[in-house]
Amino acid sequence: MFRTGVSGAEGGTPSRAQVVHHPMRGNGLAPYPYRLSMYQVPPVQDITVEEFEQWALDRLRVLADIETAAARNQSWPETKAAIEARSAAHLPLHSNSVAQSGTASGAAAKTQELLAERRKDHVSHFVLRLAFSRTDELRRRFLHAETTLFRWKWETEHLAEREAFLRSQDFVWRAVPAEQQQRFREQLLAVHPRMAATFDTESFVQVPWHRVPDLVEKRRVFVHQGTAWIPTKEQTSLVLAEFQSGLQAQLELTARALPRLDEDDRLMPVLEHLSMGSMLGATSDYSSASLVNTDGEAITLTADMVVPLVRQHAPLCMRHLQETLSAKHHLLHQSRLQYNLFLKELGLPVEEALVFWRRSFSQMTDDQFKSHRYNIRHGYGLEGGRHNYPARSCTTIISGFPPGPQETHGCPFRHFSQANLSAALSTHYHISPADQAEILASVQAGHYHVACTRVFELTHAAQGVRRGDGLGQGESVSHPNRYTEASWQRAQQATTDA
């Protein structure tokens, strides 16, 4: 157990003995009276290391989907649907109305559920705030993702709860005096022509123009002496601006406080792992599932099945390893490790793995192959410390050892030059120049998982996969084995349908 207490406030962290009390607000949900939160007060409570990491990973899954949706230019309804699905599974946040229905005992139980949900939401936000405060780029991405998540919560909240939340805040919005409003009537109606009939009953508030850049960009607001005049009914833009500006300031303060933090040594690897995942816009979670046939029975892979399976269903990183192995009859250490664990996770038994690698290293003598035999068995947890090593996720592959001369491991979208990547896309997948341009644009923006997901969509279009489908239901590529399984399942389904 340890106590959270890291804020973005100037001067570092609050006292470890500090306990923050919130008003009851009359609904029995203190210290979390509302589903909405501006995250202004850091959590000061005891949680386990496991909760610290798991809650942050769950939130990261939601933020990763948000960033993926933005990178793929998905519409707001599509983004909302993605957030809804992922949040329901990993970060549920229900409205107060849930606890107001049913019997008294049932309401009490639901109240406790709401408190648990909001505690997780509160803590996970601040944990990821630490992980994302390390660089300007991470802060920018976190700010966008969290603002989008807040917008989803705001738009899906009940009107009465939104109004109660607003009354609890101290937003500095200055009302535009009536005489000023009449003075600039012509300019205001030019921006809001639909107000012509109701103008005298409308009211406006003024905020610094840079707090509502979305409205300024779309010319949906009158700007006067550095302030934007906004109809009070357009609360969404105002609230989002308050949330974004407040979080941005807190992130900058947290970044300055990070070097002075004396956190538990157990937490630093966790924060490093979280920030690594956040850089990629994808989490590294993956649950192994065996390849199955049309009857639903698990497939036992053999050495003979590996090459055709990889060439037809594996992502570009594994295809590149296999093509290099077929051409050179050898792979260097990191490449062998990456490929061996991938094949193991797919379901290749160790006996068949030894057959596959011995055939592939055909130019070696049996004595030369002995050390490789040991390393292969080691990856299966049968030698040395007998650790059952997992297959490498996209996060690990992209952030791990970069390939040097003659090395072929890593992620082609991350480590290939633009020319080499374009050539690989043409050679292996026959992707058109127009589609390549879209993929390369994602790569240049650092969205490697988006580029790989788009390749999956293009190469499985004949099986009914369309833009935005991803591996299925909008899922982005986060693991080579998951890519391969999704491709295999599509092929099996096509066989069944035929």
Coordinates of C-alpha atoms in Angstrom, one line a residue:
M1 CA 0.0 0.0 0.0
F2 CA 1.1 3.6 -0.6
R3 CA -0.6 7.0 -0.6
T4 CA -1.2 9.0 -3.7
G5 CA -0.6 12.7 -3.5
V6 CA 1.0 14.1 -6.6
S7 CA -0.4 17.3 -7.9
G8 CA 0.6 19.8 -10.5
A9 CA 0.6 22.6 -7.9
E10 CA 3.6 24.9 -7.7
G11 CA 5.9 23.6 -5.0
G12 CA 5.5 19.9 -5.7
T13 CA 3.3 17.6 -3.8
P14 CA 0.8 18.2 -1.0
S15 CA 1.6 16.9 2.5
R16 CA 1.2 13.2 2.8
A17 CA -1.0 13.8 5.8
Q18 CA -3.3 16.1 3.9
V19 CA -6.9 14.9 3.5
V20 CA -9.2 16.7 1.1
H21 CA -12.8 17.2 2.1
H22 CA -15.5 18.0 -0.5
P23 CA -18.9 19.3 0.3
M24 CA -21.7 16.7 0.3
R25 CA -23.7 18.7 -2.2
G26 CA -26.8 17.0 -0.7
N27 CA -26.5 13.7 -2.7
G28 CA -24.5 11.5 -0.3
L29 CA -21.7 11.1 -2.9
A30 CA -18.9 13.0 -1.2
P31 CA -16.0 13.2 -2.0
Y32 CA -17.3 12.8 -5.6
P33 CA -20.6 14.5 -5.9
Y34 CA -20.6 14.6 -9.7
R35 CA -19.7 12.4 -12.6
L36 CA -18.0 15.4 -14.2
S37 CA -14.7 16.6 -12.8
M38 CA -12.2 19.3 -13.5
Y39 CA -9.5 17.3 -11.6
Q40 CA -8.3 20.4 -9.7
V41 CA -7.6 18.5 -6.4
P42 CA -5.2 15.6 -6.3
P43 CA -6.2 12.3 -4.6
V44 CA -4.8 11.8 -1.2
Q45 CA -5.6 8.2 -0.2
D46 CA -4.2 4.8 0.2
I47 CA -4.1 2.6 -2.9
T48 CA -2.1 -0.5 -3.8
V49 CA 0.6 -0.6 -6.4
E50 CA -1.6 -2.9 -8.4
E51 CA -4.5 -0.4 -8.4
F52 CA -2.1 2.4 -9.3
E53 CA -1.0 0.5 -12.5
Q54 CA -4.2 -1.2 -13.4
W55 CA -6.4 1.8 -13.1
A56 CA -4.0 3.9 -15.2
L57 CA -3.8 1.1 -17.9
D58 CA -7.6 1.0 -18.0
R59 CA -7.7 4.7 -18.6
L60 CA -4.9 4.6 -21.1
R61 CA -7.0 2.1 -23.2
V62 CA -9.7 4.8 -23.4
L63 CA -7.3 7.6 -24.3
A64 CA -5.6 5.4 -26.9
D65 CA -8.9 4.9 -28.7
I66 CA -9.5 8.6 -28.6
E67 CA -6.1 9.4 -30.1
T68 CA -6.6 6.7 -32.7
A69 CA -9.9 8.1 -33.7
A70 CA -8.3 11.6 -34.2
A71 CA -5.4 10.2 -36.2
R72 CA -7.9 8.4 -38.5
N73 CA -10.0 11.5 -38.9
Q74 CA -13.1 9.7 -37.5
S75 CA -16.3 11.8 -37.1
W76 CA -17.4 12.9 -33.7
P77 CA -20.3 10.3 -33.6
E78 CA -17.8 7.6 -34.5
T79 CA -15.4 8.8 -31.8
K80 CA -18.3 8.9 -29.2
A81 CA -19.2 5.4 -30.0
A82 CA -15.6 4.2 -29.6
I83 CA -15.3 6.0 -26.2
E84 CA -18.7 4.6 -25.1
A85 CA -17.6 1.0 -25.8
R86 CA -14.1 1.2 -24.3
S87 CA -15.3 3.2 -21.3
A88 CA -18.1 0.8 -20.5
A89 CA -15.5 -2.0 -20.4
H90 CA -12.6 -0.3 -18.6
L91 CA -13.6 3.0 -17.1
P92 CA -17.4 3.0 -16.4
L93 CA -18.8 6.3 -15.1
H94 CA -22.5 6.4 -14.4
S95 CA -24.7 9.5 -13.6
N96 CA -26.2 10.2 -10.2
S97 CA -29.6 9.1 -11.5
V98 CA -28.4 5.5 -11.2
A99 CA -28.3 5.8 -7.4
Q100 CA -31.7 7.6 -7.2
S101 CA -33.8 4.7 -8.5
G102 CA -35.0 1.6 -6.8
T103 CA -35.2 0.7 -3.1
A104 CA -33.3 2.4 -0.3
S105 CA -30.9 -0.5 0.1
G106 CA -30.5 -0.8 -3.7
A107 CA -29.8 2.9 -3.9
A108 CA -27.1 2.6 -1.2
A109 CA -25.4 -0.2 -3.1
K110 CA -25.5 1.8 -6.3
T111 CA -24.1 4.9 -4.5
Q112 CA -21.1 2.8 -3.4
E113 CA -20.6 1.6 -7.0
L114 CA -20.6 5.2 -8.2
L115 CA -18.1 6.2 -5.6
A116 CA -15.8 3.4 -6.6
E117 CA -16.1 4.4 -10.3
R118 CA -15.3 8.0 -9.6
R119 CA -12.4 7.2 -7.3
K120 CA -10.9 5.1 -10.1
D121 CA -11.5 7.9 -12.6
H122 CA -9.9 10.5 -10.2
V123 CA -6.8 8.4 -9.4
S124 CA -6.2 7.2 -12.9
H125 CA -6.3 10.7 -14.3
F126 CA -3.6 11.9 -11.9
V127 CA -1.4 8.8 -12.5
L128 CA -1.5 9.4 -16.2
R129 CA -0.9 13.1 -15.7
L130 CA 2.4 12.1 -14.1
A131 CA 3.3 9.8 -17.0
F132 CA 2.3 12.3 -19.7
S133 CA 4.0 15.3 -18.1
R134 CA 7.5 14.2 -19.2
T135 CA 7.7 16.0 -22.6
D136 CA 5.9 18.7 -24.5
E137 CA 4.6 16.2 -27.0
L138 CA 3.2 13.9 -24.3
R139 CA 1.5 16.8 -22.6
R140 CA -0.1 18.0 -25.8
R141 CA -1.4 14.5 -26.6
F142 CA -2.7 14.0 -23.1
L143 CA -4.4 17.4 -23.1
H144 CA -6.3 16.6 -26.3
A145 CA -7.3 13.1 -25.3
E146 CA -8.5 14.2 -21.8
T147 CA -10.4 17.1 -23.2
T148 CA -12.1 14.8 -25.7
L149 CA -13.0 12.4 -22.9
F150 CA -14.4 15.3 -20.8
R151 CA -16.5 16.4 -23.9
W152 CA -18.0 12.9 -24.1
K153 CA -18.9 12.9 -20.5
W154 CA -20.4 16.4 -20.7
E155 CA -22.5 15.6 -23.7
T156 CA -23.8 12.3 -22.3
E157 CA -24.6 13.7 -18.8
H158 CA -28.1 14.6 -17.8
L159 CA -29.0 18.3 -18.1
A160 CA -29.9 18.6 -14.4
E161 CA -26.5 17.1 -13.4
R162 CA -24.7 19.4 -15.8
E163 CA -26.3 22.4 -14.3
A164 CA -25.6 21.3 -10.8
F165 CA -22.0 20.7 -11.7
L166 CA -21.7 24.2 -13.3
R167 CA -23.1 25.8 -10.1
S168 CA -20.4 24.1 -8.1
Q169 CA -17.6 25.7 -10.2
D170 CA -16.1 29.1 -10.1
F171 CA -15.7 29.9 -13.7
V172 CA -14.6 33.5 -14.4
W173 CA -17.0 34.5 -17.2
R174 CA -17.8 38.1 -17.4
A175 CA -21.3 39.0 -18.5
V176 CA -21.5 41.5 -21.4
P177 CA -23.4 44.6 -20.2
A178 CA -26.8 45.1 -21.9
E179 CA -25.7 48.5 -23.3
Q180 CA -22.6 47.0 -24.8
Q181 CA -24.6 44.2 -26.3
Q182 CA -26.9 46.7 -27.9
R183 CA -24.0 48.8 -29.1
F184 CA -22.6 45.9 -31.1
R185 CA -25.9 44.5 -32.1
E186 CA -25.1 44.5 -35.9
Q187 CA -21.8 42.7 -35.4
L188 CA -23.3 40.1 -33.1
L189 CA -26.2 39.4 -35.5
A190 CA -23.7 39.1 -38.4
V191 CA -22.2 36.2 -36.4
H192 CA -25.5 34.8 -35.1
P193 CA -28.1 35.7 -37.7
R194 CA -30.7 33.3 -36.2
M195 CA -30.9 35.5 -33.1
A196 CA -32.6 38.3 -35.0
A197 CA -36.0 37.6 -33.5
T198 CA -34.8 36.9 -29.9
F199 CA -31.7 39.2 -29.7
D200 CA -33.2 41.4 -26.9
T201 CA -33.7 38.3 -24.7
E202 CA -30.3 36.8 -25.3
S203 CA -27.3 37.2 -23.1
F204 CA -23.6 36.9 -23.8
V205 CA -20.5 36.3 -21.7
Q206 CA -16.9 37.4 -22.7
V207 CA -13.8 35.3 -22.3
P208 CA -10.3 35.7 -23.6
W209 CA -10.4 34.8 -27.3
H210 CA -7.7 32.2 -27.0
R211 CA -9.8 30.2 -24.6
V212 CA -12.3 29.3 -27.4
P213 CA -10.0 28.7 -30.4
D214 CA -12.6 26.3 -32.0
L215 CA -15.2 29.1 -32.2
V216 CA -12.7 31.7 -33.4
E217 CA -11.4 29.3 -36.1
K218 CA -14.9 28.7 -37.4
R219 CA -15.8 32.4 -37.2
R220 CA -18.7 31.6 -34.9
V221 CA -17.9 34.3 -32.4
F222 CA -17.6 38.1 -32.2
V223 CA -14.1 39.2 -30.9
H224 CA -13.7 42.6 -29.4
Q225 CA -10.5 43.9 -27.7
G226 CA -9.1 40.5 -27.2
T227 CA -12.3 38.9 -25.8
A228 CA -14.7 36.6 -27.4
W229 CA -18.4 37.2 -26.9
I230 CA -20.3 34.0 -26.6
P231 CA -24.1 33.3 -26.2
T232 CA -24.6 31.8 -22.7
K233 CA -26.5 28.9 -24.3
E234 CA -23.2 27.7 -26.0
Q235 CA -22.0 26.3 -22.7
T236 CA -20.2 23.4 -24.2
S237 CA -17.4 25.5 -25.8
L238 CA -17.0 27.5 -22.6
V239 CA -16.8 24.5 -20.3
L240 CA -14.4 22.7 -22.6
A241 CA -12.2 25.9 -22.8
E242 CA -12.1 26.1 -19.0
F243 CA -11.2 22.4 -18.7
Q244 CA -8.5 22.6 -21.3
S245 CA -6.9 25.8 -20.0
G246 CA -6.9 24.5 -16.4
L247 CA -5.4 21.1 -17.3
Q248 CA -2.8 22.7 -19.5
A249 CA -1.6 24.9 -16.6
Q250 CA -1.6 21.9 -14.3
L251 CA 0.4 19.8 -16.7
E252 CA 3.1 22.5 -17.0
L253 CA 3.3 22.8 -13.2
T254 CA 3.5 19.0 -12.9
A255 CA 6.4 18.9 -15.4
R256 CA 8.3 21.4 -13.3
A257 CA 7.6 19.4 -10.2
L258 CA 8.7 16.0 -11.6
P259 CA 12.4 16.3 -10.9
R260 CA 11.7 17.1 -7.2
L261 CA 9.3 14.2 -6.6
D262 CA 10.5 11.6 -4.1
E263 CA 8.1 8.8 -5.3
D264 CA 8.4 5.2 -4.2
D265 CA 10.9 3.4 -6.4
R266 CA 8.2 0.8 -7.2
L267 CA 6.3 3.5 -9.1
M268 CA 9.0 4.7 -11.5
P269 CA 9.0 1.6 -13.8
V270 CA 5.2 1.8 -13.9
L271 CA 5.3 5.5 -15.0
E272 CA 7.9 4.7 -17.6
H273 CA 5.8 1.9 -19.0
L274 CA 2.7 4.1 -19.1
S275 CA 4.5 6.9 -20.8
M276 CA 5.9 4.4 -23.3
G277 CA 2.4 3.2 -24.2
S278 CA 1.1 6.8 -24.4
M279 CA 3.8 7.8 -26.9
L280 CA 2.4 5.2 -29.3
G281 CA -1.3 5.9 -28.9
A282 CA -1.8 2.2 -28.1
T283 CA -1.6 0.0 -25.1
S284 CA 0.3 -3.2 -24.9
D285 CA -2.4 -5.4 -23.5
Y286 CA -2.9 -8.7 -25.3
S287 CA -4.6 -11.9 -24.3
S288 CA -3.4 -14.9 -26.3
A289 CA -5.9 -16.8 -28.2
S290 CA -5.1 -19.9 -30.3
L291 CA -5.8 -20.0 -34.0
V292 CA -8.9 -22.0 -34.6
N293 CA -10.4 -23.7 -37.6
T294 CA -13.9 -23.4 -39.0
D295 CA -15.2 -25.9 -36.4
G296 CA -13.8 -23.8 -33.6
E297 CA -11.0 -26.2 -32.8
A298 CA -7.6 -24.9 -31.9
I299 CA -4.9 -25.3 -34.6
T300 CA -1.6 -27.0 -33.6
L301 CA 1.0 -25.3 -35.8
T302 CA 3.7 -27.3 -37.5
A303 CA 7.0 -26.1 -38.9
D304 CA 5.6 -26.6 -42.5
M305 CA 2.7 -24.1 -41.7
V306 CA 4.9 -21.2 -40.6
V307 CA 6.0 -19.6 -43.8
P308 CA 2.6 -19.6 -45.7
L309 CA 0.9 -18.5 -42.5
V310 CA 3.2 -15.5 -42.0
R311 CA 3.2 -14.5 -45.6
Q312 CA -0.6 -14.5 -45.7
H313 CA -1.7 -13.3 -42.3
A314 CA 1.2 -11.7 -40.3
P315 CA 1.9 -7.9 -40.1
L316 CA 4.7 -6.3 -42.0
C317 CA 7.2 -6.6 -39.1
M318 CA 7.0 -10.4 -39.1
R319 CA 6.8 -10.8 -42.8
H320 CA 10.0 -8.8 -43.1
L321 CA 11.7 -11.1 -40.6
Q322 CA 10.5 -14.2 -42.5
E323 CA 11.6 -12.9 -45.9
T324 CA 15.0 -12.0 -44.5
L325 CA 15.3 -15.5 -42.9
S326 CA 14.3 -17.2 -46.2
A327 CA 16.8 -15.1 -48.2
K328 CA 19.8 -15.2 -45.8
H329 CA 19.1 -18.4 -43.8
H330 CA 20.0 -16.4 -40.6
L331 CA 18.7 -13.7 -38.3
L332 CA 20.7 -11.7 -35.7
H333 CA 19.9 -12.1 -32.0
Q334 CA 17.1 -9.4 -31.5
S335 CA 15.4 -10.5 -34.7
R336 CA 15.5 -14.2 -33.7
L337 CA 14.1 -13.3 -30.3
Q338 CA 11.3 -11.1 -31.7
Y339 CA 10.3 -13.8 -34.2
N340 CA 10.6 -16.8 -31.9
L341 CA 8.3 -15.3 -29.3
F342 CA 5.8 -14.3 -32.0
L343 CA 5.7 -17.9 -33.3
K344 CA 5.5 -19.4 -29.8
E345 CA 2.5 -17.2 -28.9
L346 CA 0.8 -18.2 -32.1
G347 CA 0.8 -21.8 -30.9
L348 CA 4.0 -23.3 -32.5
P349 CA 5.1 -26.1 -30.1
V350 CA 8.8 -26.1 -29.1
E351 CA 9.5 -29.3 -30.9
E352 CA 8.1 -27.8 -34.1
A353 CA 10.0 -24.6 -33.5
L354 CA 13.3 -26.4 -33.3
V355 CA 12.4 -28.1 -36.6
F356 CA 11.5 -24.8 -38.2
W357 CA 14.6 -23.0 -37.0
R358 CA 17.0 -25.8 -37.9
R359 CA 15.6 -25.9 -41.5
S360 CA 15.8 -22.1 -41.7
F361 CA 19.5 -22.1 -40.5
S362 CA 20.3 -24.7 -43.2
Q363 CA 23.8 -23.4 -43.8
M364 CA 24.9 -24.2 -40.2
T365 CA 26.3 -27.4 -38.9
D366 CA 24.6 -29.2 -36.0
D367 CA 27.3 -28.0 -33.6
Q368 CA 26.8 -24.4 -34.7
F369 CA 23.1 -24.7 -34.1
K370 CA 23.4 -25.9 -30.5
S371 CA 23.5 -22.4 -29.1
H372 CA 20.5 -21.4 -31.1
R373 CA 18.7 -24.5 -29.8
Y374 CA 19.3 -23.4 -26.2
N375 CA 18.0 -19.9 -27.0
I376 CA 14.9 -21.2 -28.6
R377 CA 14.1 -23.4 -25.7
H378 CA 14.9 -20.5 -23.3
G379 CA 12.2 -18.4 -25.0
Y380 CA 9.8 -21.2 -24.2
G381 CA 10.7 -21.2 -20.6
L382 CA 12.5 -24.5 -20.8
E383 CA 16.1 -23.3 -20.0
G384 CA 17.9 -21.0 -17.6
G385 CA 15.5 -19.3 -15.2
R386 CA 12.6 -20.9 -17.0
H387 CA 10.6 -17.7 -17.5
N388 CA 7.8 -18.0 -19.9
Y389 CA 8.5 -14.9 -22.0
P390 CA 5.5 -13.2 -23.7
A391 CA 5.5 -12.2 -27.4
R392 CA 6.5 -8.6 -27.9
S393 CA 3.7 -6.0 -28.2
C394 CA 3.8 -3.1 -30.7
T395 CA 4.8 -0.9 -27.8
T396 CA 7.8 -3.0 -26.9
I397 CA 8.9 -3.4 -30.5
I398 CA 8.7 0.3 -31.3
S399 CA 10.3 1.5 -28.1
G400 CA 12.9 -1.3 -27.7
F401 CA 16.4 -1.7 -29.2
P402 CA 16.4 0.1 -32.6
P403 CA 17.8 -2.1 -35.4
G404 CA 21.4 -1.5 -36.4
P405 CA 23.2 -2.4 -39.6
Q406 CA 22.2 -5.9 -40.9
E407 CA 19.5 -6.1 -38.2
T408 CA 15.9 -6.7 -39.2
H409 CA 13.9 -6.5 -36.0
G410 CA 11.8 -3.6 -34.9
C411 CA 8.7 -2.0 -36.6
P412 CA 9.0 -1.1 -40.3
F413 CA 6.6 1.8 -39.8
R414 CA 8.9 3.2 -37.1
H415 CA 12.4 2.1 -38.3
F416 CA 12.2 2.0 -42.2
S417 CA 13.1 5.0 -44.3
Q418 CA 10.2 6.4 -46.3
A419 CA 11.6 4.9 -49.5
N420 CA 12.1 1.5 -48.0
L421 CA 8.7 1.4 -46.4
S422 CA 7.1 2.4 -49.7
A423 CA 8.9 -0.3 -51.5
A424 CA 7.9 -2.9 -48.9
L425 CA 4.2 -1.9 -49.1
S426 CA 4.4 -2.3 -52.9
T427 CA 6.3 -5.6 -52.8
H428 CA 4.4 -7.4 -50.1
Y429 CA 0.9 -5.9 -50.4
H430 CA 0.7 -4.1 -53.9
I431 CA -0.7 -1.1 -52.2
S432 CA -1.5 1.8 -54.6
P433 CA 0.5 5.1 -54.4
A434 CA -2.6 7.0 -53.2
D435 CA -3.1 4.6 -50.3
Q436 CA 0.6 4.6 -49.6
A437 CA 0.5 8.4 -49.3
E438 CA -2.1 8.1 -46.5
I439 CA -0.1 5.5 -44.7
L440 CA 3.1 7.4 -45.0
A441 CA 1.4 10.5 -43.6
S442 CA 0.4 8.6 -40.5
V443 CA 4.0 7.4 -40.1
Q444 CA 5.3 11.0 -40.4
A445 CA 2.9 12.0 -37.7
G446 CA 4.2 9.2 -35.4
H447 CA 1.0 7.2 -35.6
Y448 CA 2.6 3.9 -36.5
H449 CA -0.3 1.8 -35.2
V450 CA -2.7 3.7 -37.4
A451 CA -0.5 3.1 -40.4
C452 CA -0.4 -0.7 -39.7
T453 CA -4.1 -0.8 -39.1
R454 CA -4.8 0.9 -42.4
V455 CA -2.6 -1.8 -44.1
F456 CA -4.8 -4.4 -42.5
E457 CA -8.0 -2.7 -43.8
L458 CA -6.7 -2.4 -47.3
T459 CA -5.4 -6.0 -47.5
H460 CA -8.6 -7.4 -46.2
A461 CA -11.0 -5.3 -48.2
A462 CA -12.0 -8.3 -50.3
Q463 CA -13.3 -9.9 -47.0
G464 CA -15.5 -7.0 -46.2
V465 CA -13.2 -4.9 -44.1
R466 CA -13.8 -1.2 -44.6
R467 CA -12.1 2.0 -43.5
G468 CA -12.5 2.4 -39.8
D469 CA -13.2 -1.3 -39.1
G470 CA -9.6 -2.0 -38.0
L471 CA -9.1 -5.5 -36.8
G472 CA -12.8 -5.6 -35.9
Q473 CA -15.2 -3.0 -34.4
G474 CA -12.6 -0.3 -34.8
E475 CA -9.8 -2.0 -32.9
S476 CA -6.4 -0.7 -33.8
V477 CA -3.3 -2.8 -34.1
S478 CA -1.4 -3.1 -30.8
H479 CA 0.2 -6.5 -31.1
P480 CA 1.6 -8.6 -34.0
N481 CA -0.1 -11.7 -32.8
R482 CA -3.5 -10.0 -32.5
Y483 CA -3.1 -8.8 -36.1
T484 CA -2.3 -12.3 -37.3
E485 CA -5.2 -13.8 -35.4
A486 CA -7.6 -11.2 -36.8
S487 CA -6.4 -11.9 -40.3
W488 CA -6.7 -15.7 -39.8
Q489 CA -10.3 -15.3 -38.4
R490 CA -11.3 -13.3 -41.4
A491 CA -10.0 -16.0 -43.7
Q492 CA -11.8 -18.7 -41.8
Q493 CA -15.0 -16.7 -41.9
A494 CA -14.7 -16.2 -45.6
T495 CA -14.2 -20.0 -46.0
T496 CA -17.3 -20.7 -44.0
D497 CA -19.4 -18.2 -45.9
A498 CA -18.3 -19.7 -49.2

